[in-house]
Amino acid sequence: GAVVSQHPSWVICKSGTSVKIECRSLDFQATTMFWYRQFPKQSLMLMATSNEGSKATYEQGVEKDKFLINHASLTLSTLTVTSAHPEDSSFYICSARDRAGYPPEQYFGPGTRLTVT
Amino acid sequence: EDQVTQSPEALRLQEGESSSLNCSYTVSGLRGLFWYRQDPGKGPEFLFTLYSAGEEKEKERLKATLTKKESFLHITAPKPEDSATYLCAVRGPHNNNDMRFGAGTRLTVKP
């Protein structure tokens, strides 16, 4: 089946620093990738949608200058949390839509646990 | 606005005790209802997509059904390894690029 990887799987950073999370579709091409955030015992909340080669679309309430998204190729999207603060600590999950499938299926990565101290 | 409500919030079963999880939704022009399984500290694992009322899909001990207002995930003779959080999500015409998730049902199967 389709595989989506994320790196790193977990990261600890100090308040005020930036951290980059990578999301890759390993065996398919994804024109659209999604970034979600999940707090403990809560469901997934969409942060932004990124399309290859264009600017990401952010959900209401998500600061685009704080959460920088780059989708430079059909298999890679990155999320950079800039000037991280403890309240940014969360589980970040990316998802990729297989552009070759119809109807298009959406596959999720294993998630990245971010802890800001 | 599209809404997805899952019930129960948590479910504890004995091994072999069959049951069903519910996902109620309000969306006009459903373009897909999705079921995922999520283990602690991991990303969601795709299970099923349903597109129209009356559709059913099966995979091992799981069977998903869909009506115009809700979907059920039936678990037959569950095993401890079926313990996980089961997430339901819908995609509608107004959010064609993403899915709206429910809060999930945490299933625990005791041996």
PDB file of C-alpha atoms in Angstrom:
ATOM      1  CA  GLY A   1       0.000   0.000   0.000  1.00  0.00           C
ATOM      2  CA  ALA A   2       0.894   3.673  -0.225  1.00  0.00           C
ATOM      3  CA  VAL A   3       3.439   4.832   2.329  1.00  0.00           C
ATOM      4  CA  VAL A   4       3.964   8.297   3.759  1.00  0.00           C
ATOM      5  CA  SER A   5       6.996   8.941   5.923  1.00  0.00           C
ATOM      6  CA  GLN A   6       7.784  11.765   8.322  1.00  0.00           C
ATOM      7  CA  HIS A   7      11.064  12.877   9.761  1.00  0.00           C
ATOM      8  CA  PRO A   8      11.864  13.266  12.537  1.00  0.00           C
ATOM      9  CA  SER A   9       9.480  11.052  14.481  1.00  0.00           C
ATOM     10  CA  TRP A  10      10.056  13.169  17.553  1.00  0.00           C
ATOM     11  CA  VAL A  11      11.928  16.345  18.335  1.00  0.00           C
ATOM     12  CA  ILE A  12      12.627  18.447  21.401  1.00  0.00           C
ATOM     13  CA  CYS A  13      13.592  22.069  20.910  1.00  0.00           C
ATOM     14  CA  LYS A  14      14.064  25.135  23.032  1.00  0.00           C
ATOM     15  CA  SER A  15      11.601  27.996  23.051  1.00  0.00           C
ATOM     16  CA  GLY A  16      12.405  30.541  20.349  1.00  0.00           C
ATOM     17  CA  THR A  17      14.099  28.136  17.967  1.00  0.00           C
ATOM     18  CA  SER A  18      12.739  26.783  14.695  1.00  0.00           C
ATOM     19  CA  VAL A  19      12.193  23.169  13.727  1.00  0.00           C
ATOM     20  CA  LYS A  20      11.544  21.592  10.328  1.00  0.00           C
ATOM     21  CA  ILE A  21       9.434  18.483   9.766  1.00  0.00           C
ATOM     22  CA  GLU A  22       9.601  16.569   6.484  1.00  0.00           C
ATOM     23  CA  CYS A  23       6.804  14.589   4.882  1.00  0.00           C
ATOM     24  CA  ARG A  24       7.477  12.253   1.962  1.00  0.00           C
ATOM     25  CA  SER A  25       5.258  10.061  -0.175  1.00  0.00           C
ATOM     26  CA  LEU A  26       7.476   7.042  -0.805  1.00  0.00           C
ATOM     27  CA  ASP A  27       5.763   5.118  -3.583  1.00  0.00           C
ATOM     28  CA  PHE A  28       3.377   7.567  -5.170  1.00  0.00           C
ATOM     29  CA  GLN A  29       3.183  11.148  -6.320  1.00  0.00           C
ATOM     30  CA  ALA A  30       1.142  13.620  -4.351  1.00  0.00           C
ATOM     31  CA  THR A  31       0.057  16.915  -5.827  1.00  0.00           C
ATOM     32  CA  THR A  32      -1.706  17.723  -2.569  1.00  0.00           C
ATOM     33  CA  MET A  33      -0.405  17.278   0.953  1.00  0.00           C
ATOM     34  CA  PHE A  34      -2.067  18.218   4.206  1.00  0.00           C
ATOM     35  CA  TRP A  35      -0.717  19.110   7.626  1.00  0.00           C
ATOM     36  CA  TYR A  36      -2.694  18.292  10.754  1.00  0.00           C
ATOM     37  CA  ARG A  37      -2.178  18.895  14.432  1.00  0.00           C
ATOM     38  CA  GLN A  38      -3.446  16.592  17.147  1.00  0.00           C
ATOM     39  CA  PHE A  39      -3.542  17.327  20.868  1.00  0.00           C
ATOM     40  CA  PRO A  40      -3.800  14.482  23.403  1.00  0.00           C
ATOM     41  CA  LYS A  41      -7.094  12.611  23.221  1.00  0.00           C
ATOM     42  CA  GLN A  42      -8.368  14.968  20.549  1.00  0.00           C
ATOM     43  CA  SER A  43      -8.971  14.467  16.884  1.00  0.00           C
ATOM     44  CA  LEU A  44      -6.971  15.740  13.957  1.00  0.00           C
ATOM     45  CA  MET A  45      -7.290  19.437  13.126  1.00  0.00           C
ATOM     46  CA  LEU A  46      -6.307  20.550   9.648  1.00  0.00           C
ATOM     47  CA  MET A  47      -3.699  23.299   9.671  1.00  0.00           C
ATOM     48  CA  ALA A  48      -2.996  23.799   5.978  1.00  0.00           C
ATOM     49  CA  THR A  49      -3.234  22.315   2.529  1.00  0.00           C
ATOM     50  CA  SER A  50      -0.280  22.477   0.198  1.00  0.00           C
ATOM     51  CA  ASN A  51      -0.226  21.943  -3.526  1.00  0.00           C
ATOM     52  CA  GLU A  52       2.992  21.219  -5.347  1.00  0.00           C
ATOM     53  CA  GLY A  53       4.519  24.359  -6.759  1.00  0.00           C
ATOM     54  CA  SER A  54       2.083  26.812  -5.193  1.00  0.00           C
ATOM     55  CA  LYS A  55       1.505  28.545  -1.884  1.00  0.00           C
ATOM     56  CA  ALA A  56      -0.165  26.669   0.930  1.00  0.00           C
ATOM     57  CA  THR A  57      -3.713  27.420   2.002  1.00  0.00           C
ATOM     58  CA  TYR A  58      -4.016  27.866   5.748  1.00  0.00           C
ATOM     59  CA  GLU A  59      -7.052  27.190   7.889  1.00  0.00           C
ATOM     60  CA  GLN A  60      -8.573  30.015   9.850  1.00  0.00           C
ATOM     61  CA  GLY A  61      -6.612  30.739  12.995  1.00  0.00           C
ATOM     62  CA  VAL A  62      -3.360  29.181  11.782  1.00  0.00           C
ATOM     63  CA  GLU A  63      -0.525  31.701  11.484  1.00  0.00           C
ATOM     64  CA  LYS A  64       1.116  31.294   8.111  1.00  0.00           C
ATOM     65  CA  ASP A  65       4.237  33.175   9.210  1.00  0.00           C
ATOM     66  CA  LYS A  66       4.688  30.823  12.125  1.00  0.00           C
ATOM     67  CA  PHE A  67       3.992  27.561  10.307  1.00  0.00           C
ATOM     68  CA  LEU A  68       5.901  27.743   7.021  1.00  0.00           C
ATOM     69  CA  ILE A  69       4.970  25.104   4.473  1.00  0.00           C
ATOM     70  CA  ASN A  70       6.939  24.261   1.356  1.00  0.00           C
ATOM     71  CA  HIS A  71       5.805  21.692  -1.203  1.00  0.00           C
ATOM     72  CA  ALA A  72       8.664  21.777  -3.642  1.00  0.00           C
ATOM     73  CA  SER A  73       8.172  18.403  -5.308  1.00  0.00           C
ATOM     74  CA  LEU A  74       5.526  15.757  -5.883  1.00  0.00           C
ATOM     75  CA  THR A  75       6.938  13.657  -3.068  1.00  0.00           C
ATOM     76  CA  LEU A  76       8.085  16.136  -0.431  1.00  0.00           C
ATOM     77  CA  SER A  77       6.443  18.746   1.759  1.00  0.00           C
ATOM     78  CA  THR A  78       8.012  20.451   4.755  1.00  0.00           C
ATOM     79  CA  LEU A  79       6.529  22.213   7.762  1.00  0.00           C
ATOM     80  CA  THR A  80       8.750  24.639   9.647  1.00  0.00           C
ATOM     81  CA  VAL A  81       7.602  25.817  13.049  1.00  0.00           C
ATOM     82  CA  THR A  82       9.318  29.164  13.539  1.00  0.00           C
ATOM     83  CA  SER A  83      10.087  30.702  16.917  1.00  0.00           C
ATOM     84  CA  ALA A  84       8.503  27.755  18.665  1.00  0.00           C
ATOM     85  CA  HIS A  85       6.820  28.154  22.035  1.00  0.00           C
ATOM     86  CA  PRO A  86       5.644  25.545  24.557  1.00  0.00           C
ATOM     87  CA  GLU A  87       2.063  25.901  23.322  1.00  0.00           C
ATOM     88  CA  ASP A  88       3.241  24.640  19.921  1.00  0.00           C
ATOM     89  CA  SER A  89       4.026  21.278  21.513  1.00  0.00           C
ATOM     90  CA  SER A  90       1.796  18.786  19.768  1.00  0.00           C
ATOM     91  CA  PHE A  91       1.640  15.783  17.453  1.00  0.00           C
ATOM     92  CA  TYR A  92       1.983  16.919  13.835  1.00  0.00           C
ATOM     93  CA  ILE A  93       0.727  14.582  11.132  1.00  0.00           C
ATOM     94  CA  CYS A  94       1.026  14.992   7.398  1.00  0.00           C
ATOM     95  CA  SER A  95      -1.141  13.381   4.777  1.00  0.00           C
ATOM     96  CA  ALA A  96      -0.714  12.942   1.050  1.00  0.00           C
ATOM     97  CA  ARG A  97      -3.258  12.371  -1.677  1.00  0.00           C
ATOM     98  CA  ASP A  98      -2.318   9.916  -4.411  1.00  0.00           C
ATOM     99  CA  ARG A  99      -2.833  11.838  -7.624  1.00  0.00           C
ATOM    100  CA  ALA A 100      -2.957   8.673  -9.711  1.00  0.00           C
ATOM    101  CA  GLY A 101      -5.840   7.092  -7.882  1.00  0.00           C
ATOM    102  CA  TYR A 102      -9.532   7.618  -8.552  1.00  0.00           C
ATOM    103  CA  PRO A 103     -11.227   8.383  -6.415  1.00  0.00           C
ATOM    104  CA  PRO A 104      -8.174   9.864  -4.730  1.00  0.00           C
ATOM    105  CA  GLU A 105      -7.227   8.172  -1.487  1.00  0.00           C
ATOM    106  CA  GLN A 106      -5.456  10.021   1.302  1.00  0.00           C
ATOM    107  CA  TYR A 107      -2.682   8.394   3.307  1.00  0.00           C
ATOM    108  CA  PHE A 108      -1.222   9.578   6.577  1.00  0.00           C
ATOM    109  CA  GLY A 109       2.309   9.704   7.876  1.00  0.00           C
ATOM    110  CA  PRO A 110       3.310   8.289  11.268  1.00  0.00           C
ATOM    111  CA  GLY A 111       3.378  11.718  12.889  1.00  0.00           C
ATOM    112  CA  THR A 112       6.030  13.882  14.559  1.00  0.00           C
ATOM    113  CA  ARG A 113       5.925  14.570  18.279  1.00  0.00           C
ATOM    114  CA  LEU A 114       7.172  18.110  18.935  1.00  0.00           C
ATOM    115  CA  THR A 115       8.047  19.170  22.462  1.00  0.00           C
ATOM    116  CA  VAL A 116       9.093  22.769  23.058  1.00  0.00           C
ATOM    117  CA  THR A 117      10.827  23.411  26.360  1.00  0.00           C
TER     118      THR A 117
ATOM    119  CA  GLU B   1     -20.832  23.582   8.458  1.00  0.00           C
ATOM    120  CA  ASP B   2     -19.944  19.913   8.097  1.00  0.00           C
ATOM    121  CA  GLN B   3     -20.065  18.028  11.358  1.00  0.00           C
ATOM    122  CA  VAL B   4     -18.965  14.571  12.380  1.00  0.00           C
ATOM    123  CA  THR B   5     -19.978  12.994  15.695  1.00  0.00           C
ATOM    124  CA  GLN B   6     -18.662   9.654  16.837  1.00  0.00           C
ATOM    125  CA  SER B   7     -20.105   7.500  19.583  1.00  0.00           C
ATOM    126  CA  PRO B   8     -19.378   6.096  21.994  1.00  0.00           C
ATOM    127  CA  GLU B   9     -16.333   8.076  23.048  1.00  0.00           C
ATOM    128  CA  ALA B  10     -14.839   4.926  24.543  1.00  0.00           C
ATOM    129  CA  LEU B  11     -15.790   1.261  24.322  1.00  0.00           C
ATOM    130  CA  ARG B  12     -14.482  -1.683  26.288  1.00  0.00           C
ATOM    131  CA  LEU B  13     -15.186  -5.175  24.975  1.00  0.00           C
ATOM    132  CA  GLN B  14     -14.253  -8.678  25.944  1.00  0.00           C
ATOM    133  CA  GLU B  15     -12.420 -10.649  23.303  1.00  0.00           C
ATOM    134  CA  GLY B  16     -15.019 -12.160  20.984  1.00  0.00           C
ATOM    135  CA  GLU B  17     -17.752  -9.679  21.967  1.00  0.00           C
ATOM    136  CA  SER B  18     -19.003  -8.101  18.751  1.00  0.00           C
ATOM    137  CA  SER B  19     -20.148  -4.484  18.677  1.00  0.00           C
ATOM    138  CA  SER B  20     -20.556  -1.416  16.479  1.00  0.00           C
ATOM    139  CA  LEU B  21     -19.131   2.085  16.430  1.00  0.00           C
ATOM    140  CA  ASN B  22     -21.252   4.957  15.174  1.00  0.00           C
ATOM    141  CA  CYS B  23     -20.370   7.979  13.055  1.00  0.00           C
ATOM    142  CA  SER B  24     -23.140  10.525  12.485  1.00  0.00           C
ATOM    143  CA  TYR B  25     -22.552  13.259   9.969  1.00  0.00           C
ATOM    144  CA  THR B  26     -24.148  16.340   8.526  1.00  0.00           C
ATOM    145  CA  VAL B  27     -22.800  17.324   5.151  1.00  0.00           C
ATOM    146  CA  SER B  28     -24.574  18.200   1.981  1.00  0.00           C
ATOM    147  CA  GLY B  29     -23.188  16.443  -1.025  1.00  0.00           C
ATOM    148  CA  LEU B  30     -21.065  13.808   0.644  1.00  0.00           C
ATOM    149  CA  ARG B  31     -17.964  13.036  -1.356  1.00  0.00           C
ATOM    150  CA  GLY B  32     -16.686  10.276   0.821  1.00  0.00           C
ATOM    151  CA  LEU B  33     -16.837   8.951   4.373  1.00  0.00           C
ATOM    152  CA  PHE B  34     -13.580   7.534   5.659  1.00  0.00           C
ATOM    153  CA  TRP B  35     -12.659   5.228   8.503  1.00  0.00           C
ATOM    154  CA  TYR B  36      -9.160   5.171   9.939  1.00  0.00           C
ATOM    155  CA  ARG B  37      -7.514   3.291  12.783  1.00  0.00           C
ATOM    156  CA  GLN B  38      -5.011   5.143  14.957  1.00  0.00           C
ATOM    157  CA  ASP B  39      -2.686   3.531  17.470  1.00  0.00           C
ATOM    158  CA  PRO B  40      -1.185   5.673  20.265  1.00  0.00           C
ATOM    159  CA  GLY B  41       1.637   7.887  19.023  1.00  0.00           C
ATOM    160  CA  LYS B  42       1.106   6.934  15.393  1.00  0.00           C
ATOM    161  CA  GLY B  43      -0.595   8.351  12.350  1.00  0.00           C
ATOM    162  CA  PRO B  44      -4.004   7.172  11.148  1.00  0.00           C
ATOM    163  CA  GLU B  45      -4.100   3.962   9.126  1.00  0.00           C
ATOM    164  CA  PHE B  46      -6.592   3.897   6.276  1.00  0.00           C
ATOM    165  CA  LEU B  47      -9.382   1.332   6.575  1.00  0.00           C
ATOM    166  CA  PHE B  48     -12.314   2.165   4.300  1.00  0.00           C
ATOM    167  CA  THR B  49     -13.886   4.773   2.061  1.00  0.00           C
ATOM    168  CA  LEU B  50     -17.643   4.760   1.472  1.00  0.00           C
ATOM    169  CA  TYR B  51     -19.305   6.972  -1.104  1.00  0.00           C
ATOM    170  CA  SER B  52     -23.012   6.258  -1.248  1.00  0.00           C
ATOM    171  CA  ALA B  53     -25.838   5.129   1.042  1.00  0.00           C
ATOM    172  CA  GLY B  54     -26.168   1.373   1.106  1.00  0.00           C
ATOM    173  CA  GLU B  55     -22.510   0.777   0.402  1.00  0.00           C
ATOM    174  CA  GLU B  56     -20.682  -1.774   2.555  1.00  0.00           C
ATOM    175  CA  LYS B  57     -17.025  -2.735   2.790  1.00  0.00           C
ATOM    176  CA  GLU B  58     -15.297  -5.472   4.755  1.00  0.00           C
ATOM    177  CA  LYS B  59     -11.778  -6.180   5.899  1.00  0.00           C
ATOM    178  CA  GLU B  60     -11.054  -9.083   8.212  1.00  0.00           C
ATOM    179  CA  ARG B  61     -13.165  -8.542  11.352  1.00  0.00           C
ATOM    180  CA  LEU B  62     -14.303  -5.063  10.315  1.00  0.00           C
ATOM    181  CA  LYS B  63     -17.309  -4.086   8.237  1.00  0.00           C
ATOM    182  CA  ALA B  64     -18.300  -0.514   7.413  1.00  0.00           C
ATOM    183  CA  THR B  65     -21.765   0.523   6.321  1.00  0.00           C
ATOM    184  CA  LEU B  66     -23.206   3.840   5.230  1.00  0.00           C
ATOM    185  CA  THR B  67     -26.634   5.477   5.308  1.00  0.00           C
ATOM    186  CA  LYS B  68     -27.606   9.025   4.430  1.00  0.00           C
ATOM    187  CA  LYS B  69     -27.010  10.198   8.000  1.00  0.00           C
ATOM    188  CA  GLU B  70     -24.526   7.828   9.586  1.00  0.00           C
ATOM    189  CA  SER B  71     -21.963   5.115   9.204  1.00  0.00           C
ATOM    190  CA  PHE B  72     -21.323   2.092  11.359  1.00  0.00           C
ATOM    191  CA  LEU B  73     -18.100   0.204  11.866  1.00  0.00           C
ATOM    192  CA  HIS B  74     -19.026  -3.294  12.935  1.00  0.00           C
ATOM    193  CA  ILE B  75     -16.384  -5.346  14.719  1.00  0.00           C
ATOM    194  CA  THR B  76     -17.023  -9.071  14.745  1.00  0.00           C
ATOM    195  CA  ALA B  77     -15.349 -11.250  17.383  1.00  0.00           C
ATOM    196  CA  PRO B  78     -12.713  -8.631  18.203  1.00  0.00           C
ATOM    197  CA  LYS B  79      -9.235  -9.515  19.407  1.00  0.00           C
ATOM    198  CA  PRO B  80      -6.969  -7.521  21.742  1.00  0.00           C
ATOM    199  CA  GLU B  81      -4.951  -6.347  18.728  1.00  0.00           C
ATOM    200  CA  ASP B  82      -8.052  -4.507  17.500  1.00  0.00           C
ATOM    201  CA  SER B  83      -7.634  -2.092  20.421  1.00  0.00           C
ATOM    202  CA  ALA B  84      -7.082   1.388  18.968  1.00  0.00           C
ATOM    203  CA  THR B  85      -8.848   4.668  18.323  1.00  0.00           C
ATOM    204  CA  TYR B  86     -11.121   4.530  15.300  1.00  0.00           C
ATOM    205  CA  LEU B  87     -11.575   7.812  13.450  1.00  0.00           C
ATOM    206  CA  CYS B  88     -14.328   8.760  11.057  1.00  0.00           C
ATOM    207  CA  ALA B  89     -14.004  11.614   8.577  1.00  0.00           C
ATOM    208  CA  VAL B  90     -16.128  13.121   5.827  1.00  0.00           C
ATOM    209  CA  ARG B  91     -15.320  15.031   2.689  1.00  0.00           C
ATOM    210  CA  GLY B  92     -17.932  17.331   1.191  1.00  0.00           C
ATOM    211  CA  PRO B  93     -18.122  19.598  -1.820  1.00  0.00           C
ATOM    212  CA  HIS B  94     -17.176  22.657   0.211  1.00  0.00           C
ATOM    213  CA  ASN B  95     -14.053  21.077   1.627  1.00  0.00           C
ATOM    214  CA  ASN B  96     -12.990  19.061  -1.316  1.00  0.00           C
ATOM    215  CA  ASN B  97      -9.377  19.362  -0.362  1.00  0.00           C
ATOM    216  CA  ASP B  98      -9.615  18.016   3.135  1.00  0.00           C
ATOM    217  CA  MET B  99     -11.527  15.787   5.486  1.00  0.00           C
ATOM    218  CA  ARG B 100     -13.460  16.769   8.606  1.00  0.00           C
ATOM    219  CA  PHE B 101     -12.662  14.350  11.422  1.00  0.00           C
ATOM    220  CA  GLY B 102     -14.728  13.155  14.331  1.00  0.00           C
ATOM    221  CA  ALA B 103     -13.237  12.902  17.797  1.00  0.00           C
ATOM    222  CA  GLY B 104     -12.827   9.157  17.532  1.00  0.00           C
ATOM    223  CA  THR B 105     -13.860   6.098  19.532  1.00  0.00           C
ATOM    224  CA  ARG B 106     -11.238   4.536  21.787  1.00  0.00           C
ATOM    225  CA  LEU B 107     -11.735   0.784  21.634  1.00  0.00           C
ATOM    226  CA  THR B 108     -10.212  -1.528  24.220  1.00  0.00           C
ATOM    227  CA  VAL B 109     -10.549  -5.274  23.784  1.00  0.00           C
ATOM    228  CA  LYS B 110      -9.741  -7.300  26.887  1.00  0.00           C
ATOM    229  CA  PRO B 111      -8.451 -10.870  26.533  1.00  0.00           C
TER     230      PRO B 111
END
